[in-house]
Coordinates of C-alpha atoms in Angstrom, one line a residue:
Chain K
M1 CA 14.9 0.8 -41.1
T2 CA 12.3 -1.1 -39.2
S3 CA 9.5 -2.9 -41.1
Q4 CA 7.0 -0.5 -39.5
A5 CA 8.9 2.5 -40.8
L6 CA 9.1 0.9 -44.2
R7 CA 5.4 0.3 -44.3
R8 CA 4.7 3.9 -43.2
L9 CA 7.0 5.1 -46.0
T10 CA 5.3 2.9 -48.6
W11 CA 1.8 4.2 -47.6
R12 CA 3.1 7.7 -47.8
L13 CA 4.4 7.2 -51.3
V14 CA 1.1 5.6 -52.3
A15 CA -0.8 8.6 -50.9
V16 CA 1.5 11.0 -52.8
A17 CA 1.0 9.1 -56.0
A18 CA -2.8 9.2 -55.5
T19 CA -2.7 12.9 -54.8
L20 CA -0.6 13.5 -58.0
F21 CA -3.1 11.5 -60.0
G22 CA -5.9 13.5 -58.6
V23 CA -4.0 16.8 -59.4
A24 CA -3.6 15.7 -63.0
L25 CA -7.3 14.7 -63.2
L26 CA -8.4 18.0 -61.7
V27 CA -6.2 20.1 -64.0
F28 CA -7.6 18.1 -67.0
V29 CA -11.2 18.5 -66.0
M30 CA -10.8 22.2 -65.2
L31 CA -9.3 22.9 -68.6
R32 CA -11.7 20.7 -70.6
A33 CA -14.6 22.7 -69.0
I34 CA -13.6 25.6 -71.2
P35 CA -16.3 26.7 -73.5
G36 CA -15.2 26.0 -77.1
D37 CA -12.2 23.8 -77.8
Q38 CA -8.6 23.9 -79.0
I39 CA -9.8 24.8 -82.6
T40 CA -11.7 27.9 -81.7
A41 CA -9.0 28.7 -79.2
S42 CA -6.3 28.7 -81.8
L43 CA -8.2 30.1 -84.8
G44 CA -10.6 32.4 -83.0
T45 CA -13.5 33.6 -85.0
E46 CA -12.0 32.1 -88.2
A47 CA -13.0 28.7 -86.9
A48 CA -16.6 29.5 -88.0
A49 CA -15.4 29.6 -91.7
L50 CA -14.2 26.0 -91.6
T51 CA -16.1 23.4 -93.5
P52 CA -17.4 20.4 -91.5
G53 CA -14.8 18.3 -93.2
Q54 CA -11.9 20.6 -92.2
Q55 CA -13.3 20.8 -88.6
A56 CA -13.4 17.0 -88.4
A57 CA -9.8 16.8 -89.7
L58 CA -8.6 19.4 -87.1
R59 CA -10.5 17.6 -84.3
E60 CA -8.7 14.4 -85.3
Y61 CA -5.4 16.2 -85.5
Y62 CA -5.7 17.6 -81.9
G63 CA -7.1 14.3 -80.7
I64 CA -10.3 15.8 -79.4
D65 CA -12.5 13.4 -81.4
Q66 CA -11.5 10.8 -78.9
P67 CA -13.6 10.1 -75.7
L68 CA -12.5 12.3 -72.7
V69 CA -11.2 9.3 -70.8
A70 CA -8.9 8.3 -73.7
Q71 CA -7.8 11.9 -74.0
F72 CA -6.9 12.0 -70.3
F73 CA -4.9 8.9 -70.3
S74 CA -3.0 9.7 -73.5
W75 CA -2.1 13.1 -72.0
L76 CA -1.0 11.4 -68.8
G77 CA 1.0 8.9 -70.8
E78 CA 2.8 11.7 -72.7
L79 CA 3.4 13.6 -69.4
V80 CA 5.1 10.6 -67.8
Q81 CA 7.5 10.5 -70.8
G82 CA 8.3 14.2 -70.3
N83 CA 6.1 15.5 -73.2
L84 CA 4.2 18.5 -71.8
G85 CA 2.5 19.4 -75.1
W86 CA 3.0 22.0 -77.7
S87 CA 2.4 25.7 -77.3
V88 CA 0.4 27.0 -80.3
R89 CA 1.4 30.6 -79.7
S90 CA 5.1 30.3 -79.2
R91 CA 5.5 27.3 -81.6
T92 CA 7.7 25.4 -79.2
S93 CA 7.2 22.6 -76.7
V94 CA 5.8 23.5 -73.3
A95 CA 8.7 21.5 -71.8
S96 CA 11.3 23.8 -73.4
L97 CA 9.3 26.9 -72.3
T98 CA 9.1 25.5 -68.8
M99 CA 12.9 24.6 -68.7
S100 CA 13.7 28.3 -69.4
A101 CA 11.1 29.7 -67.0
L102 CA 11.7 27.4 -64.0
P103 CA 15.1 28.8 -63.1
V104 CA 13.8 32.4 -63.1
T105 CA 11.1 31.5 -60.6
L106 CA 13.5 29.4 -58.5
E107 CA 15.9 32.3 -58.3
L108 CA 13.1 34.6 -57.3
A109 CA 11.8 32.2 -54.7
L110 CA 15.3 31.7 -53.1
L111 CA 16.1 35.4 -53.0
S112 CA 12.6 36.1 -51.5
I113 CA 13.1 33.6 -48.8
L114 CA 16.5 35.2 -47.9
V115 CA 14.8 38.6 -47.7
A116 CA 12.0 37.2 -45.6
L117 CA 14.4 35.5 -43.1
A118 CA 16.6 38.7 -43.0
I119 CA 13.5 40.7 -42.0
G120 CA 11.4 38.1 -40.2
I121 CA 13.9 36.6 -37.7
P122 CA 15.3 39.9 -36.3
V123 CA 11.8 41.4 -36.0
G124 CA 10.5 38.2 -34.3
M125 CA 13.5 38.1 -31.9
L126 CA 13.2 41.8 -31.1
A127 CA 9.5 41.4 -30.3
A128 CA 10.2 38.3 -28.1
A129 CA 13.0 40.0 -26.3
A130 CA 10.6 42.3 -24.6
P131 CA 7.0 40.9 -24.9
N132 CA 4.1 43.3 -24.5
T133 CA 6.2 46.5 -24.8
W134 CA 6.4 49.0 -27.6
R135 CA 9.1 47.0 -29.3
D136 CA 6.8 44.0 -29.4
G137 CA 3.9 46.2 -30.6
L138 CA 6.1 47.6 -33.4
G139 CA 7.1 44.1 -34.4
Q140 CA 3.5 43.0 -34.5
L141 CA 2.6 46.0 -36.6
V142 CA 5.2 45.2 -39.1
A143 CA 3.9 41.6 -39.2
L144 CA 0.3 42.9 -39.7
L145 CA 1.4 45.1 -42.5
G146 CA 3.2 42.2 -44.2
L147 CA 0.0 40.2 -44.0
S148 CA -2.2 43.0 -45.2
V149 CA -0.4 44.8 -48.0
P150 CA -1.1 42.9 -51.2
A151 CA 1.9 41.9 -53.3
F152 CA 0.5 43.6 -56.3
L153 CA 0.2 46.9 -54.4
L154 CA 3.7 46.9 -52.9
A155 CA 5.1 45.8 -56.3
S156 CA 3.3 48.6 -58.2
F157 CA 4.4 51.1 -55.6
L158 CA 8.0 50.0 -55.6
L159 CA 8.2 49.8 -59.4
T160 CA 6.7 53.3 -60.1
Y161 CA 8.5 55.1 -57.3
A162 CA 11.9 53.6 -57.9
A163 CA 11.6 54.5 -61.5
S164 CA 10.2 58.0 -61.2
G165 CA 12.0 58.8 -57.9
V166 CA 15.5 57.6 -58.2
G167 CA 15.5 56.5 -61.9
F168 CA 16.0 52.8 -60.9
N169 CA 14.2 50.7 -63.6
P170 CA 16.2 47.6 -64.5
N171 CA 13.0 45.8 -65.2
G172 CA 12.4 48.1 -68.2
Q173 CA 15.2 46.2 -69.9
P174 CA 14.9 42.7 -71.4
Y175 CA 15.4 40.0 -68.8
A176 CA 19.1 39.2 -68.3
V177 CA 20.0 35.5 -68.1
P178 CA 22.4 35.4 -65.1
W179 CA 24.9 32.8 -66.5
D180 CA 25.4 34.6 -69.8
S181 CA 28.1 37.0 -68.5
V182 CA 29.2 38.9 -65.4
S183 CA 27.4 42.1 -66.5
A184 CA 24.3 40.0 -67.2
L185 CA 24.5 38.6 -63.7
G186 CA 24.7 42.1 -62.3
L187 CA 21.6 43.3 -64.3
N188 CA 19.8 40.1 -63.4
L189 CA 20.3 40.7 -59.7
Q190 CA 19.1 44.3 -60.1
Q191 CA 16.0 43.0 -61.9
M192 CA 15.4 40.6 -59.0
L193 CA 15.8 43.2 -56.3
L194 CA 12.4 44.7 -56.1
P195 CA 10.5 41.5 -56.9
A196 CA 12.3 39.7 -54.1
L197 CA 11.7 42.6 -51.7
T198 CA 8.0 42.4 -52.5
L199 CA 7.6 38.7 -52.0
G200 CA 10.0 38.6 -49.1
F201 CA 8.1 41.2 -47.2
G202 CA 4.9 39.2 -47.5
I203 CA 6.5 36.0 -46.1
A204 CA 8.5 37.9 -43.4
A205 CA 5.2 38.4 -41.5
P206 CA 4.5 34.8 -40.7
I207 CA 8.2 34.1 -40.1
A208 CA 8.4 37.0 -37.6
R209 CA 5.3 35.7 -35.8
T210 CA 6.6 32.1 -35.7
T211 CA 10.0 33.3 -34.5
R212 CA 8.4 35.4 -31.7
T213 CA 6.2 32.5 -30.5
A214 CA 9.1 30.0 -30.7
V215 CA 11.6 32.2 -28.9
L216 CA 9.1 32.8 -26.1
S217 CA 8.4 29.2 -25.6
V218 CA 12.0 28.1 -25.8
R219 CA 13.5 30.7 -23.4
D220 CA 11.7 29.2 -20.4
E221 CA 12.9 25.7 -21.0
D222 CA 15.0 23.9 -18.5
F223 CA 18.1 23.7 -20.7
V224 CA 18.1 27.5 -21.1
R225 CA 17.9 27.9 -17.3
T226 CA 20.7 25.4 -16.8
A227 CA 22.9 27.2 -19.3
R228 CA 22.3 30.5 -17.6
A229 CA 23.0 29.0 -14.2
K230 CA 26.3 27.7 -15.6
G231 CA 27.2 31.3 -16.4
V232 CA 26.7 31.4 -20.2
G233 CA 26.5 35.0 -21.3
E234 CA 23.2 36.5 -22.5
R235 CA 24.3 37.1 -26.0
R236 CA 25.7 33.5 -26.4
L237 CA 22.6 32.2 -24.7
R238 CA 20.3 33.9 -27.1
R239 CA 22.2 32.8 -30.2
R240 CA 23.4 29.3 -29.4
H241 CA 20.7 28.0 -27.1
V242 CA 17.4 29.9 -27.8
L243 CA 17.6 30.8 -31.4
R244 CA 18.9 27.5 -32.6
N245 CA 16.0 25.7 -31.0
A246 CA 13.5 28.3 -32.1
L247 CA 14.6 27.9 -35.7
L248 CA 12.8 24.5 -36.0
P249 CA 9.3 25.8 -36.3
V250 CA 10.7 28.7 -38.4
T251 CA 12.0 26.1 -40.9
T252 CA 8.6 24.5 -41.3
M253 CA 6.9 27.9 -41.6
T254 CA 9.4 28.9 -44.4
G255 CA 8.5 25.7 -46.3
L256 CA 4.8 26.3 -45.9
Q257 CA 5.2 29.7 -47.4
L258 CA 6.2 28.3 -50.7
G259 CA 2.6 28.0 -51.8
Y260 CA 2.3 31.8 -51.2
L261 CA 5.5 32.3 -53.0
L262 CA 4.5 30.3 -56.1
G263 CA 1.1 32.1 -56.2
G264 CA 2.6 35.5 -55.5
A265 CA 5.1 34.8 -58.3
V266 CA 2.3 35.0 -60.8
V267 CA 1.5 38.6 -59.8
V268 CA 5.1 39.7 -59.2
E269 CA 6.6 38.2 -62.3
Q270 CA 3.8 39.8 -64.3
I271 CA 4.4 43.3 -62.8
F272 CA 8.2 43.1 -63.1
S273 CA 8.2 41.4 -66.5
L274 CA 10.2 38.4 -65.3
P275 CA 9.7 35.4 -67.7
G276 CA 9.1 32.9 -64.9
I277 CA 6.7 30.1 -64.5
G278 CA 3.9 32.2 -63.0
R279 CA 3.9 34.5 -65.9
Q280 CA 3.9 31.5 -68.3
V281 CA 0.5 30.5 -66.8
L282 CA -0.9 33.9 -67.0
L283 CA 0.3 34.4 -70.6
G284 CA -1.2 31.0 -71.5
I285 CA -4.6 32.1 -70.0
Q286 CA -4.5 35.5 -71.7
Q287 CA -3.6 33.9 -75.1
K288 CA -5.9 31.0 -74.7
D289 CA -2.9 28.7 -75.1
Y290 CA -4.5 25.9 -73.0
A291 CA -1.7 23.3 -73.5
V292 CA 0.6 25.7 -71.8
V293 CA -1.8 26.4 -68.9
Q294 CA -2.6 22.7 -68.4
S295 CA 0.9 21.5 -68.2
T296 CA 2.4 24.5 -66.4
V297 CA -0.2 24.4 -63.6
L298 CA 0.5 20.7 -63.2
V299 CA 4.3 21.3 -63.0
I300 CA 3.7 24.0 -60.3
A301 CA 1.4 21.7 -58.3
L302 CA 3.9 18.9 -58.6
A303 CA 6.7 21.2 -57.3
F304 CA 4.5 22.3 -54.5
V305 CA 3.7 18.7 -53.4
L306 CA 7.4 17.8 -53.6
V307 CA 8.5 20.8 -51.6
N308 CA 6.0 20.0 -48.9
I309 CA 7.4 16.4 -48.6
V310 CA 11.0 17.7 -48.5
T311 CA 10.0 20.3 -45.8
D312 CA 8.5 17.5 -43.8
L313 CA 11.6 15.3 -44.2
A314 CA 14.0 18.2 -43.4
Y315 CA 12.1 18.7 -40.2
R316 CA 12.7 15.1 -39.2
V317 CA 16.4 15.4 -40.0
V318 CA 16.9 18.6 -38.2
D319 CA 14.9 17.7 -35.1
P320 CA 15.9 14.4 -33.4
R321 CA 12.8 14.5 -31.2
V322 CA 10.5 14.2 -34.2
R323 CA 12.6 11.4 -35.6
A324 CA 12.3 9.4 -32.4
S325 CA 8.5 9.7 -32.1
Chain L
M1 CA -0.8 37.1 -29.7
S2 CA -2.2 38.2 -26.4
G3 CA -4.6 40.9 -26.9
E4 CA -5.9 41.1 -23.3
A5 CA -5.4 44.4 -21.5
T6 CA -2.4 43.8 -19.3
G7 CA -2.2 44.3 -15.6
D8 CA -5.9 44.2 -15.0
L9 CA -6.3 41.6 -12.3
T10 CA -9.8 42.6 -11.2
V11 CA -11.2 40.4 -13.9
D12 CA -11.8 37.4 -11.6
V13 CA -15.4 38.5 -10.8
T14 CA -16.3 39.2 -14.4
S15 CA -14.3 36.6 -16.2
A16 CA -16.2 33.5 -15.0
P17 CA -19.5 34.3 -16.8
T18 CA -18.0 36.3 -19.7
R19 CA -19.1 35.2 -23.1
P20 CA -16.8 35.5 -26.2
W21 CA -18.4 38.8 -27.1
H22 CA -17.3 40.4 -23.8
R23 CA -13.8 39.0 -24.2
L24 CA -13.7 40.3 -27.8
R25 CA -14.4 43.8 -26.5
R26 CA -11.5 43.5 -24.1
S27 CA -9.0 42.3 -26.8
V28 CA -7.0 45.2 -28.3
P29 CA -6.8 43.7 -31.8
G30 CA -10.4 42.6 -31.6
V31 CA -11.7 46.2 -30.9
L32 CA -9.4 47.7 -33.5
G33 CA -10.7 45.2 -36.0
L34 CA -14.3 45.8 -35.0
V35 CA -13.9 49.6 -35.4
I36 CA -12.2 49.3 -38.8
M37 CA -14.7 46.8 -40.1
A38 CA -17.7 48.9 -38.8
V39 CA -16.5 52.0 -40.7
L40 CA -15.8 50.1 -43.9
L41 CA -19.1 48.2 -43.8
V42 CA -21.0 51.5 -43.4
V43 CA -19.3 52.8 -46.6
A44 CA -20.0 49.5 -48.4
V45 CA -23.7 49.6 -47.4
L46 CA -24.0 53.2 -48.6
A47 CA -22.4 52.1 -51.9
W48 CA -25.0 49.3 -52.2
L49 CA -27.8 51.7 -51.5
G50 CA -26.4 54.0 -54.2
A51 CA -25.9 56.8 -51.7
L52 CA -22.6 57.9 -53.1
P53 CA -21.6 61.5 -54.0
Y54 CA -21.1 60.5 -57.7
D55 CA -21.9 57.7 -60.0
P56 CA -18.8 55.5 -59.8
I57 CA -18.7 54.8 -63.5
A58 CA -19.9 58.2 -64.9
Q59 CA -17.1 59.9 -66.8
D60 CA -16.5 63.7 -66.6
A61 CA -13.7 64.6 -69.1
P62 CA -13.3 68.3 -68.1
N63 CA -12.7 67.3 -64.5
R64 CA -9.9 64.7 -65.1
L65 CA -7.1 64.1 -62.6
Q66 CA -8.4 66.6 -60.1
R67 CA -6.6 66.7 -56.8
P68 CA -8.5 65.6 -53.7
S69 CA -10.8 68.5 -52.7
G70 CA -14.1 69.3 -51.0
A71 CA -15.9 68.4 -54.3
H72 CA -14.0 65.2 -54.9
W73 CA -12.7 63.8 -51.5
F74 CA -10.2 61.4 -53.1
G75 CA -9.8 63.4 -56.4
T76 CA -10.7 62.1 -59.8
D77 CA -9.1 59.6 -62.2
Q78 CA -8.0 59.9 -65.9
F79 CA -11.6 59.8 -67.1
G80 CA -12.9 62.3 -64.5
R81 CA -14.6 59.6 -62.4
D82 CA -14.8 60.3 -58.7
V83 CA -12.2 58.2 -56.9
F84 CA -14.1 58.2 -53.6
S85 CA -17.2 56.8 -55.2
R86 CA -15.3 54.2 -57.1
V87 CA -13.3 53.1 -54.1
A88 CA -16.6 52.8 -52.1
A89 CA -18.2 50.8 -54.9
G90 CA -15.1 48.6 -55.3
L91 CA -15.0 48.1 -51.5
A92 CA -18.7 47.0 -51.7
N93 CA -17.9 44.5 -54.5
S94 CA -14.9 43.1 -52.6
V95 CA -17.0 42.6 -49.5
L96 CA -19.7 40.9 -51.5
I97 CA -17.4 38.6 -53.4
A98 CA -15.3 37.7 -50.4
G99 CA -18.4 37.3 -48.2
V100 CA -20.2 35.0 -50.6
A101 CA -17.0 33.0 -51.2
V102 CA -16.2 32.4 -47.6
A103 CA -19.9 31.7 -46.7
L104 CA -20.0 29.0 -49.3
S105 CA -16.6 27.4 -48.4
A106 CA -17.4 27.6 -44.6
A107 CA -20.7 25.9 -45.1
V108 CA -19.5 23.1 -47.4
G109 CA -16.1 22.6 -45.8
T110 CA -17.4 22.5 -42.2
L111 CA -20.2 20.1 -43.0
A112 CA -17.8 17.8 -45.0
G113 CA -15.3 18.0 -42.1
V114 CA -17.8 17.1 -39.4
V115 CA -19.2 14.2 -41.5
A116 CA -15.8 12.9 -42.4
G117 CA -14.4 13.2 -38.8
Y118 CA -17.5 11.7 -37.2
L119 CA -18.1 8.8 -39.6
R120 CA -14.4 8.0 -40.4
G121 CA -13.9 5.1 -42.7
A122 CA -14.4 5.3 -46.4
V123 CA -16.2 8.7 -46.3
D124 CA -13.2 10.2 -44.4
A125 CA -10.7 8.7 -46.8
V126 CA -12.5 10.0 -49.9
F127 CA -13.1 13.5 -48.6
G128 CA -9.6 13.7 -47.2
G129 CA -8.1 12.5 -50.5
V130 CA -10.1 15.2 -52.4
A131 CA -9.0 17.9 -49.9
N132 CA -5.3 16.8 -50.4
V133 CA -5.6 17.2 -54.2
F134 CA -6.9 20.8 -53.7
F135 CA -4.2 21.5 -51.1
A136 CA -1.6 20.6 -53.8
F137 CA -2.2 23.9 -55.6
P138 CA -0.9 27.3 -54.5
P139 CA -4.2 29.0 -53.6
L140 CA -4.0 32.0 -56.0
L141 CA -3.0 29.7 -58.9
L142 CA -6.1 27.5 -58.3
A143 CA -8.4 30.5 -58.2
L144 CA -6.7 31.9 -61.3
T145 CA -7.1 28.7 -63.3
L146 CA -10.8 28.3 -62.3
V147 CA -11.7 31.9 -63.1
S148 CA -10.0 31.6 -66.5
V149 CA -12.3 28.7 -67.5
L150 CA -15.6 30.1 -66.2
D151 CA -17.8 32.8 -67.7
R152 CA -16.7 35.7 -65.6
T153 CA -19.3 37.3 -63.4
W154 CA -19.0 38.4 -59.7
F155 CA -20.5 35.1 -58.7
T156 CA -18.1 32.9 -60.6
V157 CA -15.2 34.8 -59.1
A158 CA -16.7 34.1 -55.7
L159 CA -17.2 30.5 -56.6
A160 CA -13.6 30.1 -57.7
I161 CA -12.4 31.6 -54.4
A162 CA -14.8 29.4 -52.5
V163 CA -13.4 26.2 -54.0
V164 CA -9.9 27.2 -52.8
Y165 CA -11.0 27.6 -49.2
V166 CA -13.3 24.6 -48.8
P167 CA -10.4 22.3 -48.0
I168 CA -9.1 24.7 -45.3
F169 CA -12.5 24.6 -43.5
F170 CA -12.6 20.8 -44.0
R171 CA -9.3 20.4 -42.2
V172 CA -10.1 22.9 -39.5
A173 CA -13.5 21.2 -38.7
R174 CA -12.4 17.6 -39.0
G175 CA -9.5 17.6 -36.6
P176 CA -11.4 18.4 -33.4
V177 CA -14.3 16.2 -34.4
L178 CA -11.9 13.2 -34.2
S179 CA -11.5 13.7 -30.5
L180 CA -15.0 15.1 -29.8
R181 CA -16.6 11.8 -31.1
E182 CA -14.8 10.0 -28.3
Q183 CA -16.0 12.3 -25.5
D184 CA -18.5 11.1 -22.9
F185 CA -21.4 13.4 -23.9
V186 CA -21.2 12.3 -27.5
R187 CA -21.0 8.6 -26.5
A188 CA -23.9 9.1 -24.2
A189 CA -26.0 10.6 -27.0
V190 CA -25.0 7.7 -29.2
S191 CA -26.0 5.2 -26.5
T192 CA -29.5 6.6 -26.2
G193 CA -29.9 5.5 -29.8
Q194 CA -29.8 9.0 -31.3
N195 CA -29.6 9.3 -35.0
P196 CA -25.9 10.0 -36.0
W197 CA -26.9 13.1 -38.0
A198 CA -28.7 14.5 -35.0
T199 CA -25.7 13.8 -32.8
M200 CA -23.5 15.6 -35.3
A201 CA -25.8 18.6 -35.5
L202 CA -26.7 18.9 -31.8
H203 CA -23.5 17.8 -30.0
V204 CA -20.6 18.0 -32.4
L205 CA -21.2 21.0 -34.5
P206 CA -21.9 23.5 -31.6
N207 CA -18.5 22.5 -30.1
I208 CA -16.5 23.5 -33.1
S209 CA -18.4 26.8 -33.8
G210 CA -15.8 29.0 -32.2
L211 CA -13.1 27.5 -34.4
V212 CA -15.2 28.0 -37.5
I213 CA -15.9 31.6 -36.6
V214 CA -12.2 32.4 -36.1
Q215 CA -11.3 30.7 -39.4
T216 CA -14.1 32.6 -41.2
A217 CA -12.7 36.0 -40.2
L218 CA -9.1 34.9 -41.2
S219 CA -10.3 33.4 -44.5
L220 CA -12.2 36.6 -45.3
S221 CA -9.0 38.5 -45.2
W222 CA -7.3 36.0 -47.6
A223 CA -10.4 36.0 -49.8
V224 CA -10.3 39.8 -50.1
L225 CA -6.6 39.6 -51.1
T226 CA -7.3 36.9 -53.6
E227 CA -10.2 38.8 -55.2
A228 CA -8.1 42.0 -55.4
S229 CA -5.2 40.1 -56.9
L230 CA -7.5 38.5 -59.5
S231 CA -9.0 41.8 -60.5
F232 CA -5.5 43.4 -60.6
L233 CA -4.6 40.7 -63.2
G234 CA -7.7 41.4 -65.2
L235 CA -9.4 38.2 -64.1
G236 CA -11.8 39.6 -61.5
A237 CA -15.5 40.6 -62.0
P238 CA -15.8 42.2 -65.5
P239 CA -15.9 45.9 -66.0
P240 CA -17.5 48.4 -65.6
A241 CA -18.0 47.1 -62.0
P242 CA -15.3 49.0 -60.1
S243 CA -12.9 46.9 -58.1
L244 CA -10.0 47.9 -55.9
G245 CA -7.5 45.6 -57.7
S246 CA -8.3 46.9 -61.2
M247 CA -8.2 50.5 -59.9
I248 CA -4.7 50.0 -58.7
F249 CA -3.8 48.3 -62.0
E250 CA -5.1 51.3 -64.0
S251 CA -3.4 53.8 -61.7
R252 CA 0.1 52.5 -62.5
N253 CA 0.6 54.7 -65.6
I254 CA -0.6 57.9 -64.0
V255 CA 0.6 57.5 -60.4
S256 CA 3.5 59.9 -60.9
I257 CA 1.2 62.8 -61.8
A258 CA -1.9 61.6 -59.8
N259 CA -0.7 59.5 -56.8
W260 CA -4.2 59.6 -55.2
T261 CA -5.5 57.2 -57.8
M262 CA -3.2 54.5 -56.3
I263 CA -3.1 55.6 -52.7
A264 CA -6.9 55.7 -52.1
P265 CA -7.8 52.2 -53.3
G266 CA -4.5 51.0 -51.8
I267 CA -5.2 52.3 -48.3
I268 CA -8.8 50.8 -48.5
V269 CA -7.6 47.4 -49.5
V270 CA -4.9 47.3 -46.8
L271 CA -7.4 48.6 -44.2
L272 CA -10.0 45.9 -45.2
V273 CA -7.5 43.1 -45.0
A274 CA -5.9 44.4 -41.8
G275 CA -9.3 44.9 -40.2
L276 CA -10.3 41.3 -40.9
N277 CA -7.0 40.0 -39.7
L278 CA -7.2 42.0 -36.4
L279 CA -10.8 40.8 -36.0
G280 CA -9.7 37.2 -36.6
H281 CA -7.0 37.5 -33.9
G282 CA -9.5 39.2 -31.5
L283 CA -11.9 36.3 -32.1
R284 CA -9.1 33.9 -31.5
D285 CA -8.4 35.4 -28.1
A286 CA -12.2 35.5 -27.4
F287 CA -12.9 31.9 -28.2
D288 CA -9.5 30.8 -26.8
V289 CA -8.6 29.0 -30.0
K290 CA -5.0 28.0 -30.5
G291 CA -3.5 29.8 -33.5
R292 CA -2.1 28.1 -36.5
D293 CA 0.8 30.5 -36.7

């Protein structure tokens, strides 16, 4: 690695660290802006019955008698050591809640991306194969619908019609942990089916559009013409030469959709009763369990930043041209 | 996407002096978007004026769950409320919240982007750093968290959505300003001793207006989706104000016996988002802005 590349990498890491610090600060400020405090949040109206002495004791217990700056740095210090706080409602640590919720959301995200690629790439290729024809129009209509149908509408529709129409309602049963047993895995996959279809359809739209644009720009390149001149068959040409090169922007687009996926997970997990990380935030908000909200939002933002860096690096690894520049 | 009518090569005469508006009218998605938005806006305006067939929050128990008919175009819900009037009022609320949110974020984000891109240096570094922090959150999650800590009114919902989209306008505006500031006409203005703020307002800002307009239309469609998602989750403008998201939420338990209670608000929300998307793409063709997708 050249010294210049090393310096660039160092700067990149400094910038990421600064962003993460800003993220923590923003989350802290947002949640301290809440009217009332932890005491009224956990005791509700009963807090009014406390004597001043009891209130002071509780304030000291929760550490909210400290100045805000001290509170922020003590929270940050605990975070760095892996202590995400204590959930007042569930009476467990936020870290253990998060450890059980994270795999649910990751599984959902992965399956959704698979669904999105399975829909998006063929639709995009179909549209690009005959630009400005009815097939292209159909592809663009599918893409427009994917952008315009809100996840909560599609999810509500699928849930109610699958249940009342064909009696398919695996999400009515308690969430099955996939590694418990083979039958649990089967139920788990059924429970993931409709949520993954919902989220996958939403991301399929930008993937289809990117595929279409990329295929159209690659197929006129010199190397494609050369391959055709050498006598490479059309099928092989499309798969080996055009699609492979068109997949680069598609990779980036897929990575960029993770933000949508993590946001959409809040809605979809709520509708399908999946105990993932998005539902954890929403439950925390509804139950005024702010330690949960504060740390979970931070974990999600952290994951999002990391995914963006990984996408960027993956792009460099996949495409030698980017590496060279 | 190319929205131009194909095969029409007689445009040479007219294309030279055409302005964006004329090009928008020749773009297929643009015209579709304009028509959809015109119809929906008329309905929204009627709702604002109170010119609806029924009071959207008036309950009428004897007439619960009526099928769509001449008396109730989109039927009635489980409380006997007229679904058409509620959908129209919900549409008006969506348009209001998304409109205010995007107007705020476009104004703040564009100004910040122009200033940062033109002045560079410390201002650019600070603004850029703040934008990066906001970009670190999935958009819906940031809006959700903000809404949960604010006293909920339609305006705080709009404010929360605005915060999410400020960094997008910042980034969209800042990029082209970096190259605009090196252009001859900007340098000429600077060399005449023009005040930098005047240069920004008179020479830089007008040259990114097309970009900002396109971004505004696309952001409106996302803002509508965000508002609808928030109200579906019970975090939108508080009841009894009707909203498309909460109507769809409430319809989930009765959809098997009264599907119109989900279909009507569903179709309107999809039309609204699709109309804004189409309009955005039409505008992109009209202003010849390169797309982000």
